[in-house]
Short mmCIF file of C-alpha atoms and ligand atoms in Angstrom, two decimals:
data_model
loop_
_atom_site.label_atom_id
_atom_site.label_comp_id
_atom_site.label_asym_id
_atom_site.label_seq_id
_atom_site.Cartn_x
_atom_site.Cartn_y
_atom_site.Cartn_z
CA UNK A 1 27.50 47.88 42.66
CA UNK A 2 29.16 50.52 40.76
CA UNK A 3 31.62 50.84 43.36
CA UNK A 4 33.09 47.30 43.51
CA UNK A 5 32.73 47.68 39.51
CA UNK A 6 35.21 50.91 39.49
CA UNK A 7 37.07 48.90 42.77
CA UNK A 8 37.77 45.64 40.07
CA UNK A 9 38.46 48.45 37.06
CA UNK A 10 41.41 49.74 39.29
CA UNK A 11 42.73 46.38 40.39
CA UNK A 12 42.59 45.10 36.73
CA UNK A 13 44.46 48.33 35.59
CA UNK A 14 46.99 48.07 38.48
CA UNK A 15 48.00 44.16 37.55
CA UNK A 16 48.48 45.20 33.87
CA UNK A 17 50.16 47.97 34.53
CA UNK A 18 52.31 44.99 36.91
CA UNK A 19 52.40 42.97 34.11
CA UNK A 20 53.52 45.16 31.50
CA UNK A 21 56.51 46.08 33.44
CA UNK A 22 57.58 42.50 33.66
CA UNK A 23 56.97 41.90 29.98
CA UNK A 24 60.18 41.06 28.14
CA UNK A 25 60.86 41.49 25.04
CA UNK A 26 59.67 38.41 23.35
CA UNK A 27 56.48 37.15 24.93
CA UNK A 28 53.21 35.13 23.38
CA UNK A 29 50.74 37.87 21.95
CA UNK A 30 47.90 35.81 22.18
CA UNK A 31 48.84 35.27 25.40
CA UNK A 32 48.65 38.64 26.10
CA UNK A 33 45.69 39.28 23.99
CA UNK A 34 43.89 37.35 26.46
CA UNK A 35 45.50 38.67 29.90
CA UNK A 36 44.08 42.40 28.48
CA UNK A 37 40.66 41.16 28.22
CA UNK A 38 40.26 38.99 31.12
CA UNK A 39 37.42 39.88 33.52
CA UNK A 40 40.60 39.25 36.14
CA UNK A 41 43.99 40.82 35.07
CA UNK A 42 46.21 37.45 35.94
CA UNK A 43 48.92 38.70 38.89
CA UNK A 44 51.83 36.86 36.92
CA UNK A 45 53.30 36.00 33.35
CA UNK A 46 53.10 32.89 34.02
CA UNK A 47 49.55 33.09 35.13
CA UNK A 48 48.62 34.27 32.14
CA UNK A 49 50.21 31.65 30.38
CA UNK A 50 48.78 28.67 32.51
CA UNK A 51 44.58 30.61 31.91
CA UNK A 52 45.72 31.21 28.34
CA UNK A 53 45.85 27.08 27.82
CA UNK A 54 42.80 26.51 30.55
CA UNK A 55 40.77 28.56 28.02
CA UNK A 56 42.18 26.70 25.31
CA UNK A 57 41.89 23.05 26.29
CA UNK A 58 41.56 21.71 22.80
CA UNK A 59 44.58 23.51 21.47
CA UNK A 60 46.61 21.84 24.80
CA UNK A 61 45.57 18.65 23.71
CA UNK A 62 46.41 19.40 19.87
CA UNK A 63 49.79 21.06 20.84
CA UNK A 64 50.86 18.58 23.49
CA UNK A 65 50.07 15.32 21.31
CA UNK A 66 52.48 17.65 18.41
CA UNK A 67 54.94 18.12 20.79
CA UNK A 68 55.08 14.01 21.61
CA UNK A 69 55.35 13.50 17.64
CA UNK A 70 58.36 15.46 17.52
CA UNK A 71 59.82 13.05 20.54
CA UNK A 72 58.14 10.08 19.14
CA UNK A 73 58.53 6.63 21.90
CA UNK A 74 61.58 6.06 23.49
CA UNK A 75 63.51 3.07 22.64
CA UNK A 76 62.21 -0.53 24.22
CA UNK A 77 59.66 1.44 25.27
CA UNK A 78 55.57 -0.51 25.65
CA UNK A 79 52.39 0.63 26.36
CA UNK A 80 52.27 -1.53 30.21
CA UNK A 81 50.16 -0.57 33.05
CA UNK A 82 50.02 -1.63 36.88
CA UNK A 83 53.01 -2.64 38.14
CA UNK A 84 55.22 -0.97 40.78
CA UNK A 85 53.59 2.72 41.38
CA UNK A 86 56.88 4.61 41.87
CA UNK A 87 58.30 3.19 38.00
CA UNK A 88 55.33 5.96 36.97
CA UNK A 89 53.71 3.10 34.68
CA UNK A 90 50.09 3.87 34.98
CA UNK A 91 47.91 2.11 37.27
CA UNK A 92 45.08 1.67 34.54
CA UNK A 93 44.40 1.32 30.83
CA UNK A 94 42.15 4.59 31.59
CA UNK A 95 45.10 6.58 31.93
CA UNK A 96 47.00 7.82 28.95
CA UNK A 97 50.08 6.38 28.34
CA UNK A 98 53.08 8.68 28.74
CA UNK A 99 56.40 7.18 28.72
CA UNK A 100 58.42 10.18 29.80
CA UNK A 101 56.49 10.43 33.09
CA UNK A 102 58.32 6.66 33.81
CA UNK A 103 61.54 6.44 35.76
CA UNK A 104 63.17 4.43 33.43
CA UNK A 105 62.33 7.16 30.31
CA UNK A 106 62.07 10.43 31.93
CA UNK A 107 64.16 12.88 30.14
CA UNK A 108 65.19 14.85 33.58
CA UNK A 109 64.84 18.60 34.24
CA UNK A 110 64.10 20.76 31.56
CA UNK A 111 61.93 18.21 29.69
CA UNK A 112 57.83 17.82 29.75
CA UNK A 113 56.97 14.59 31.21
CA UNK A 114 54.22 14.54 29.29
CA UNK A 115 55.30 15.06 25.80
CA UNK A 116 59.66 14.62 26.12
CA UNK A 117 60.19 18.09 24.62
CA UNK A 118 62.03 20.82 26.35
CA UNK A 119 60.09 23.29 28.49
CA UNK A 120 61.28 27.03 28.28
CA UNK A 121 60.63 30.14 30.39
CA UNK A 122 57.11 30.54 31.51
CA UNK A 123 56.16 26.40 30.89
CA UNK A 124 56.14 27.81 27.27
CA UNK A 125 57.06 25.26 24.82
CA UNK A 126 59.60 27.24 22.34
CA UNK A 127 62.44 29.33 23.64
CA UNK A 128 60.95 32.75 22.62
CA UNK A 129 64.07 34.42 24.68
CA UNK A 130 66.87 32.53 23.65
CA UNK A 131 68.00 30.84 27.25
CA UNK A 132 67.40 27.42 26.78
CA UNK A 133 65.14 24.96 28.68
CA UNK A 134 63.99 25.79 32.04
CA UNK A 135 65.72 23.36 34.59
CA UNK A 136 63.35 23.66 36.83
CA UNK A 137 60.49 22.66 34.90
CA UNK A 138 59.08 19.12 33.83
CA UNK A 139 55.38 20.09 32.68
CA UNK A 140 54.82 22.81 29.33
CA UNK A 141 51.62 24.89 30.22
CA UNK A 142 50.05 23.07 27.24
CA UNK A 143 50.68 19.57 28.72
CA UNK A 144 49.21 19.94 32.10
CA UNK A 145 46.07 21.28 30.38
CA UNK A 146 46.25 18.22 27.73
CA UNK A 147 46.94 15.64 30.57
CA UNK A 148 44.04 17.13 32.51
CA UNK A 149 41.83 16.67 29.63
CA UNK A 150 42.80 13.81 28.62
CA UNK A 151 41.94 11.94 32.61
CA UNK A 152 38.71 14.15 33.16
CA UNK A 153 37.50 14.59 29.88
CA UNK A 154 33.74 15.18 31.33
CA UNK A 155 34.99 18.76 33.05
CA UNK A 156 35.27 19.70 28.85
CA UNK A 157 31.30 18.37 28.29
CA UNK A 158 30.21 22.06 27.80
CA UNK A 159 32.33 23.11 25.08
CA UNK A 160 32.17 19.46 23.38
CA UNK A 161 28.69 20.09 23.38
CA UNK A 162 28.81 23.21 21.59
CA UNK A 163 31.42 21.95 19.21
CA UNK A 164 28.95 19.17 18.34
CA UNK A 165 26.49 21.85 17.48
CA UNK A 166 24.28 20.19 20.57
CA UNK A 167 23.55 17.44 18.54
CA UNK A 168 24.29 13.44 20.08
CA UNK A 169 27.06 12.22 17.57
CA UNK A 170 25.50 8.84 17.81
CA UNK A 171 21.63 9.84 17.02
CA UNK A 172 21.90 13.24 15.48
CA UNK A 173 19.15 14.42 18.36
CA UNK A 174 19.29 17.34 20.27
CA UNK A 175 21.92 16.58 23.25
CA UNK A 176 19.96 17.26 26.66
CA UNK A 177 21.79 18.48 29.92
CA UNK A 178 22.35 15.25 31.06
CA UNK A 179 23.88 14.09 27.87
CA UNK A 180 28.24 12.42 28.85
CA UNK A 181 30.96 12.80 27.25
CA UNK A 182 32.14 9.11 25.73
CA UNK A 183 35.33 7.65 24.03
CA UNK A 184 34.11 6.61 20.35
CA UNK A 185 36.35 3.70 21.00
CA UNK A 186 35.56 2.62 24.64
CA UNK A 187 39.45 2.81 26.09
CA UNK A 188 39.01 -0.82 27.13
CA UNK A 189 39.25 -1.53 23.37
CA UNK A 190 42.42 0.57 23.21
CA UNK A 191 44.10 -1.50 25.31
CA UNK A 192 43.24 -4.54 23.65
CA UNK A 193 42.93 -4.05 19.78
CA UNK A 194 45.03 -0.80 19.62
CA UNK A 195 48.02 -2.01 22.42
CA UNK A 196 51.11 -1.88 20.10
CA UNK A 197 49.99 1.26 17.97
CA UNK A 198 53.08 3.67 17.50
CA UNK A 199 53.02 6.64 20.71
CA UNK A 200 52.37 8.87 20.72
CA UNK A 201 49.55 8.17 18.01
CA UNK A 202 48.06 6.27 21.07
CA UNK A 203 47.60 9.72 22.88
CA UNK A 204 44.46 10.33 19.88
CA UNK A 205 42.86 7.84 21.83
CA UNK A 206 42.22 10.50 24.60
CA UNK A 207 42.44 13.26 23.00
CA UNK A 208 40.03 14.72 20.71
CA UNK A 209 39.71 12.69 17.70
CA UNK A 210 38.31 10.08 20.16
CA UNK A 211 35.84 12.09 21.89
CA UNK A 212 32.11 12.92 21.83
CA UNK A 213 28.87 13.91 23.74
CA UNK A 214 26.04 11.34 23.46
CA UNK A 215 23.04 11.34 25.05
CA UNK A 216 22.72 9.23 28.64
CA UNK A 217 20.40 6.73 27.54
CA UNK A 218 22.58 5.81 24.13
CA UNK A 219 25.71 6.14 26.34
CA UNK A 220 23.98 3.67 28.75
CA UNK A 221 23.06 0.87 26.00
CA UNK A 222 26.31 1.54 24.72
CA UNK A 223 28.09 0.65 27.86
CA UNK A 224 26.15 -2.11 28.07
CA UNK A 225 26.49 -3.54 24.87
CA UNK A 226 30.17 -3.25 25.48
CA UNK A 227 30.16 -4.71 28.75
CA UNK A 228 28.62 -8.05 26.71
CA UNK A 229 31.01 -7.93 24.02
CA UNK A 230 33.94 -7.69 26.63
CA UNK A 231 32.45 -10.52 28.53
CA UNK A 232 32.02 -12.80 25.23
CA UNK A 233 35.52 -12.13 24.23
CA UNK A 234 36.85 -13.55 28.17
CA UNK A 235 34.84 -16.77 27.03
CA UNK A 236 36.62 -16.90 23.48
CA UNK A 237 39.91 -16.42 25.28
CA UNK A 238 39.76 -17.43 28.78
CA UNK A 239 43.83 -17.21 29.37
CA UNK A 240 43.29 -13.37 29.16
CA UNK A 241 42.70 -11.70 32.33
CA UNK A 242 41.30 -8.36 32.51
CA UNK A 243 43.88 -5.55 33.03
CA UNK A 244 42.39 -3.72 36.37
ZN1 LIG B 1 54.87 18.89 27.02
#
């Protein structure tokens, strides 16, 4: 035991030793910060950067749906889904809307797909060294830990629980292990009440602000309850069909 303890000691020491010799002279110190006190030394700058915003998911989302403020929508650009796949519309309401991953938006090389801004060295999201945006790039760091969030935001349940205190936001109880993540408003909703809201204000819908853990059994009568309303509202308005 000891031995594979002082064998992981070395190998840690030997990839910071790496990845101080890489460092240039402008780099993220929290980034850093983090690299030193990993149980793994990351092999790569960049590595640390990408397990710096996997740790972080809830800054990600914060910084990436900051980053789409300061791009705002495009021009003629709507919130549509389905469609022909290789446009890059999405193929569901579920999925967050993201006009710069579209063909007819996308900003090119150099620019984050998700939020329109420029991506610098290292998928880092302000040009710490001065050389302008990456042209090889078309994700920040940030965003691909946002967009992953925001699609799967049940992989997150653990540290929504804690952040709720392991309480269930809807009953105050203790939240047991089998307790789900939910959207506060059910993204079916989004699409219909919320459609024309500015973007990237839209992206709140999936990000934090819109999320909690509730218990199964409340998250079941929930669904349920919106499942009628949904099906009342086809009666009201029959023309309306159902986006898939
Ligand atoms: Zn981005």
């Amino acid at each position: 035991m000891s031995n594979w303890r002082d064998e992981k000691a070395k190998a840690n020491a030997q990839a910071l030793a790496r990845l101080s010799k890489r460092l240039p002279d402008a780099f993220p110190q929290a980034v850093l910060v983090r690299a030193r006190n990993c149980s793994w030394a990351p092999a790569t700058l960049r590595v640390a950067i990408d397990g710096y915003w996997r740790a972080h998911p809830l800054r990600a989302d914060r910084l990436a749906r900051a980053l789409a403020a300061r791009s705002g929508a495009p021009e003629r650009w709507r919130w549509q889904v389905g469609g022909d796949p290789d446009s890059g519309l999405p193929s569901s309401f579920r999925v967050p809307p993201a006009p710069y991953r579209q063909k007819a938006f996308s900003k090119g090389d150099g620019f984050c797909c998700v939020c329109g801004q420029p991506v610098y060295r290292f998928g880092w999201h302000a040009d710490l060294w001065d050389v302008g945006p990456n042209k090889n790039a078309t994700w920040h760091s940030a965003c691909v830990v946002a967009w992953q969030l925001w699609n799967a935001p049940s992989a997150h349940a653990k540290l929504l629980r804690k952040l709720q205190g392991r309480r269930c936001r809807e009953t105050n109880r203790r939240l047991l292990k089998t307790s789900e993540v939910d959207h506060q408003v059910p993204l079916f909703q989004v699409w219909r009440q919320h459609r024309d809201a500015p973007w990237p204000e839209l992206l709140g819908y999936w990000g934090l602000p819109n999320l909690q853990v509730i218990n199964r059994e409340v998250h079941v009568a929930k669904c349920a309850d919106e499942a009628k309303g949904r099906s009342a509202a086809r009666v009201a308005a029959p023309s309306e069909s159902p986006p898939a």
